[in-house]
Amino acid sequence: LSDICRRENFSCVAAAAAAAALDYCSNMQHEPAGRSSVSLLCGRRASPKAFDDSQNFAEALPMEMSVRIFGELDAESLCSASRTCRLWRDIIEQSEQLWRRQCLLVRAVCQREVDKDRGDGFSWKVTLVRNYTRSCAKRDWLRGRYSSVSSADELLGRNMVPFDAETWGEILQAELNR
């Protein structure tokens, strides 16, 4: 982070604010679902704890620096950060750069689905929302998390999504290779 601040010619105060923001985001609490497209991905609302505006780095830093800071977060942490305050939500929801980065991680598991959605003209954010749960479920299947399931009851409470025949073929091949 300090390297980014030096390259971008930001002050030590800005670097400290950025570090505090990253720490704050990584320690946030989660609660039940909201309605924005980000909350559709995350399925949680912000903690009722108020965030002290005097500590809000996004008000003090240029937008590009805030986006770089948020770019250090994973998808779940981005969702938490977007529920912190309106400014953070606006920065996160409007930054295609942040959504693209997260979407490319999902694409590593669900390439066909992500490429199809992008080809159909969906934004990076919408593509991520549409494919995030699918990628998590597919990753679990490919890693063998469900290799020894003996009944459907063992899958209750798990996020399951419909897969196409090609995806089931990949999963079967992974099972055969174990």
mmCIF file of C-alpha atoms in Angstrom:
data_model
loop_
_atom_site.group_PDB
_atom_site.id
_atom_site.type_symbol
_atom_site.label_atom_id
_atom_site.label_comp_id
_atom_site.label_asym_id
_atom_site.label_seq_id
_atom_site.Cartn_x
_atom_site.Cartn_y
_atom_site.Cartn_z
ATOM 1 C CA LEU A 1 0.000 0.000 0.000
ATOM 2 C CA SER A 2 2.808 2.397 0.830
ATOM 3 C CA ASP A 3 4.335 1.677 -2.604
ATOM 4 C CA ILE A 4 1.052 2.666 -4.250
ATOM 5 C CA CYS A 5 0.962 5.865 -2.189
ATOM 6 C CA ARG A 6 4.549 6.724 -3.154
ATOM 7 C CA ARG A 7 3.873 6.076 -6.844
ATOM 8 C CA GLU A 8 0.683 8.089 -6.712
ATOM 9 C CA ASN A 9 2.342 10.816 -4.610
ATOM 10 C CA PHE A 10 -0.087 10.579 -1.674
ATOM 11 C CA SER A 11 0.773 11.657 1.841
ATOM 12 C CA CYS A 12 1.490 9.433 4.828
ATOM 13 C CA VAL A 13 -1.876 10.507 6.236
ATOM 14 C CA ALA A 14 -3.574 9.184 3.118
ATOM 15 C CA ALA A 15 -1.608 5.945 3.400
ATOM 16 C CA ALA A 16 -2.625 5.584 7.044
ATOM 17 C CA ALA A 17 -6.254 6.244 6.134
ATOM 18 C CA ALA A 18 -6.048 3.647 3.394
ATOM 19 C CA ALA A 19 -4.521 1.065 5.736
ATOM 20 C CA ALA A 20 -7.194 1.777 8.339
ATOM 21 C CA ALA A 21 -9.889 1.367 5.702
ATOM 22 C CA LEU A 22 -8.520 -2.003 4.619
ATOM 23 C CA ASP A 23 -8.340 -3.104 8.241
ATOM 24 C CA TYR A 24 -11.878 -1.840 8.882
ATOM 25 C CA CYS A 25 -13.242 -3.710 5.861
ATOM 26 C CA SER A 26 -11.571 -6.958 6.836
ATOM 27 C CA ASN A 27 -13.082 -6.810 10.340
ATOM 28 C CA MET A 28 -16.662 -5.857 9.434
ATOM 29 C CA GLN A 29 -19.679 -7.768 10.766
ATOM 30 C CA HIS A 30 -22.334 -9.281 8.467
ATOM 31 C CA GLU A 31 -26.125 -9.478 8.807
ATOM 32 C CA PRO A 32 -29.164 -10.709 6.742
ATOM 33 C CA ALA A 33 -30.005 -9.695 3.156
ATOM 34 C CA GLY A 34 -30.575 -6.352 1.428
ATOM 35 C CA ARG A 35 -31.704 -5.313 -2.067
ATOM 36 C CA SER A 36 -28.870 -3.722 -4.084
ATOM 37 C CA SER A 37 -27.096 -5.789 -6.716
ATOM 38 C CA VAL A 38 -24.145 -6.004 -4.356
ATOM 39 C CA SER A 39 -26.353 -7.350 -1.587
ATOM 40 C CA LEU A 40 -27.807 -9.876 -4.025
ATOM 41 C CA LEU A 41 -24.285 -11.208 -4.379
ATOM 42 C CA CYS A 42 -23.543 -11.058 -0.666
ATOM 43 C CA GLY A 43 -26.931 -11.624 0.863
ATOM 44 C CA ARG A 44 -26.126 -9.520 3.934
ATOM 45 C CA ARG A 45 -26.674 -6.029 5.299
ATOM 46 C CA ALA A 46 -24.272 -3.735 7.053
ATOM 47 C CA SER A 47 -23.678 -3.896 10.757
ATOM 48 C CA PRO A 48 -25.738 -1.318 12.655
ATOM 49 C CA LYS A 49 -22.475 0.144 13.962
ATOM 50 C CA ALA A 50 -22.015 3.657 12.626
ATOM 51 C CA PHE A 51 -18.767 4.489 10.864
ATOM 52 C CA ASP A 52 -17.128 7.692 12.042
ATOM 53 C CA ASP A 53 -17.042 10.039 9.020
ATOM 54 C CA SER A 54 -13.830 11.646 10.292
ATOM 55 C CA GLN A 55 -12.143 8.306 9.477
ATOM 56 C CA ASN A 56 -13.625 8.029 5.985
ATOM 57 C CA PHE A 57 -10.604 7.804 3.708
ATOM 58 C CA ALA A 58 -12.804 7.966 0.588
ATOM 59 C CA GLU A 59 -13.685 11.572 1.368
ATOM 60 C CA ALA A 60 -10.021 12.534 1.695
ATOM 61 C CA LEU A 61 -8.494 10.577 -1.190
ATOM 62 C CA PRO A 62 -8.977 10.910 -4.936
ATOM 63 C CA MET A 63 -11.509 8.452 -6.369
ATOM 64 C CA GLU A 64 -8.776 6.494 -8.188
ATOM 65 C CA MET A 65 -6.956 5.830 -4.909
ATOM 66 C CA SER A 66 -10.159 4.697 -3.206
ATOM 67 C CA VAL A 67 -10.782 2.287 -6.087
ATOM 68 C CA ARG A 68 -7.239 0.937 -5.711
ATOM 69 C CA ILE A 69 -7.793 0.393 -2.002
ATOM 70 C CA PHE A 70 -11.097 -1.378 -2.594
ATOM 71 C CA GLY A 71 -9.356 -3.409 -5.289
ATOM 72 C CA GLU A 72 -7.356 -5.145 -2.541
ATOM 73 C CA LEU A 73 -10.548 -6.703 -1.155
ATOM 74 C CA ASP A 74 -12.173 -9.997 -2.083
ATOM 75 C CA ALA A 75 -15.810 -10.127 -3.257
ATOM 76 C CA GLU A 76 -17.259 -10.697 0.209
ATOM 77 C CA SER A 77 -15.227 -7.851 1.722
ATOM 78 C CA LEU A 78 -16.247 -5.568 -1.147
ATOM 79 C CA CYS A 79 -19.861 -6.339 -0.322
ATOM 80 C CA SER A 80 -19.261 -5.485 3.327
ATOM 81 C CA ALA A 81 -17.496 -2.274 2.402
ATOM 82 C CA SER A 82 -20.318 -1.267 0.059
ATOM 83 C CA ARG A 83 -22.713 -1.368 3.010
ATOM 84 C CA THR A 84 -20.567 0.895 5.185
ATOM 85 C CA CYS A 85 -21.750 4.239 3.837
ATOM 86 C CA ARG A 86 -23.272 5.742 0.695
ATOM 87 C CA LEU A 87 -19.964 7.065 -0.593
ATOM 88 C CA TRP A 88 -18.289 3.658 -0.385
ATOM 89 C CA ARG A 89 -21.329 2.001 -1.961
ATOM 90 C CA ASP A 90 -21.306 4.495 -4.834
ATOM 91 C CA ILE A 91 -17.569 4.082 -5.442
ATOM 92 C CA ILE A 92 -17.763 0.289 -5.356
ATOM 93 C CA GLU A 93 -20.964 -0.153 -7.358
ATOM 94 C CA GLN A 94 -19.850 2.251 -10.091
ATOM 95 C CA SER A 95 -16.317 0.931 -10.551
ATOM 96 C CA GLU A 96 -16.215 -1.496 -13.464
ATOM 97 C CA GLN A 97 -12.521 -2.020 -12.655
ATOM 98 C CA LEU A 98 -13.396 -3.586 -9.268
ATOM 99 C CA TRP A 99 -16.130 -5.764 -10.729
ATOM 100 C CA ARG A 100 -13.949 -6.868 -13.640
ATOM 101 C CA ARG A 101 -11.207 -8.064 -11.290
ATOM 102 C CA GLN A 102 -13.653 -10.085 -9.193
ATOM 103 C CA CYS A 103 -15.403 -11.423 -12.284
ATOM 104 C CA LEU A 104 -12.136 -12.685 -13.750
ATOM 105 C CA LEU A 105 -11.621 -14.745 -10.584
ATOM 106 C CA VAL A 106 -15.071 -16.293 -11.085
ATOM 107 C CA ARG A 107 -14.236 -16.837 -14.763
ATOM 108 C CA ALA A 108 -11.400 -19.163 -13.752
ATOM 109 C CA VAL A 109 -14.107 -21.628 -12.656
ATOM 110 C CA CYS A 110 -17.081 -20.655 -14.853
ATOM 111 C CA GLN A 111 -15.481 -19.481 -18.091
ATOM 112 C CA ARG A 112 -18.355 -20.429 -20.421
ATOM 113 C CA GLU A 113 -20.977 -18.713 -18.287
ATOM 114 C CA VAL A 114 -18.965 -15.524 -17.768
ATOM 115 C CA ASP A 115 -17.997 -15.306 -21.450
ATOM 116 C CA LYS A 116 -21.621 -15.841 -22.494
ATOM 117 C CA ASP A 117 -22.895 -13.125 -20.140
ATOM 118 C CA ARG A 118 -20.229 -10.682 -21.315
ATOM 119 C CA GLY A 119 -21.037 -11.570 -24.929
ATOM 120 C CA ASP A 120 -24.708 -10.887 -24.187
ATOM 121 C CA GLY A 121 -23.755 -7.369 -23.067
ATOM 122 C CA PHE A 122 -24.008 -7.711 -19.294
ATOM 123 C CA SER A 123 -21.783 -5.421 -17.222
ATOM 124 C CA TRP A 124 -18.978 -6.882 -15.123
ATOM 125 C CA LYS A 125 -21.062 -6.305 -12.000
ATOM 126 C CA VAL A 126 -24.144 -8.084 -13.344
ATOM 127 C CA THR A 127 -21.987 -10.911 -14.696
ATOM 128 C CA LEU A 128 -20.426 -11.387 -11.268
ATOM 129 C CA VAL A 129 -23.802 -11.356 -9.512
ATOM 130 C CA ARG A 130 -25.149 -13.906 -11.999
ATOM 131 C CA ASN A 131 -22.176 -16.282 -11.668
ATOM 132 C CA TYR A 132 -20.691 -15.920 -8.183
ATOM 133 C CA THR A 133 -22.790 -18.593 -6.430
ATOM 134 C CA ARG A 134 -22.406 -20.920 -9.410
ATOM 135 C CA SER A 135 -18.619 -20.599 -9.273
ATOM 136 C CA CYS A 136 -18.526 -21.331 -5.532
ATOM 137 C CA ALA A 137 -20.710 -24.433 -5.937
ATOM 138 C CA LYS A 138 -18.756 -25.663 -8.964
ATOM 139 C CA ARG A 139 -15.432 -25.104 -7.180
ATOM 140 C CA ASP A 140 -16.685 -27.183 -4.227
ATOM 141 C CA TRP A 141 -17.745 -30.020 -6.544
ATOM 142 C CA LEU A 142 -14.434 -29.931 -8.436
ATOM 143 C CA ARG A 143 -12.432 -29.977 -5.189
ATOM 144 C CA GLY A 144 -14.279 -33.097 -4.059
ATOM 145 C CA ARG A 145 -16.252 -31.539 -1.250
ATOM 146 C CA TYR A 146 -19.230 -33.710 -2.184
ATOM 147 C CA SER A 147 -17.303 -36.839 -3.215
ATOM 148 C CA SER A 148 -18.615 -38.979 -0.394
ATOM 149 C CA VAL A 149 -22.197 -37.734 -0.077
ATOM 150 C CA SER A 150 -24.455 -40.684 0.701
ATOM 151 C CA SER A 151 -27.835 -38.918 0.738
ATOM 152 C CA ALA A 152 -29.511 -35.701 -0.378
ATOM 153 C CA ASP A 153 -29.966 -34.759 3.289
ATOM 154 C CA GLU A 154 -26.224 -34.110 3.523
ATOM 155 C CA LEU A 155 -26.611 -31.348 0.937
ATOM 156 C CA LEU A 156 -29.377 -29.476 2.786
ATOM 157 C CA GLY A 157 -28.384 -25.902 3.510
ATOM 158 C CA ARG A 158 -25.713 -25.863 0.792
ATOM 159 C CA ASN A 159 -25.881 -23.387 -2.074
ATOM 160 C CA MET A 160 -26.678 -25.583 -5.041
ATOM 161 C CA VAL A 161 -27.338 -24.333 -8.548
ATOM 162 C CA PRO A 162 -28.272 -26.097 -11.766
ATOM 163 C CA PHE A 163 -25.313 -27.061 -13.951
ATOM 164 C CA ASP A 164 -25.298 -27.879 -17.649
ATOM 165 C CA ALA A 165 -24.188 -31.271 -18.999
ATOM 166 C CA GLU A 166 -20.694 -30.000 -19.806
ATOM 167 C CA THR A 167 -20.155 -28.840 -16.220
ATOM 168 C CA TRP A 168 -21.345 -32.197 -14.856
ATOM 169 C CA GLY A 169 -18.883 -33.824 -17.259
ATOM 170 C CA GLU A 170 -16.041 -31.755 -15.757
ATOM 171 C CA ILE A 171 -17.148 -32.732 -12.253
ATOM 172 C CA LEU A 172 -17.341 -36.423 -13.196
ATOM 173 C CA GLN A 173 -13.865 -36.266 -14.737
ATOM 174 C CA ALA A 174 -12.506 -34.654 -11.556
ATOM 175 C CA GLU A 175 -14.072 -37.484 -9.524
ATOM 176 C CA LEU A 176 -12.555 -40.120 -11.800
ATOM 177 C CA ASN A 177 -9.138 -38.469 -11.457
ATOM 178 C CA ARG A 178 -9.237 -38.615 -7.636
#
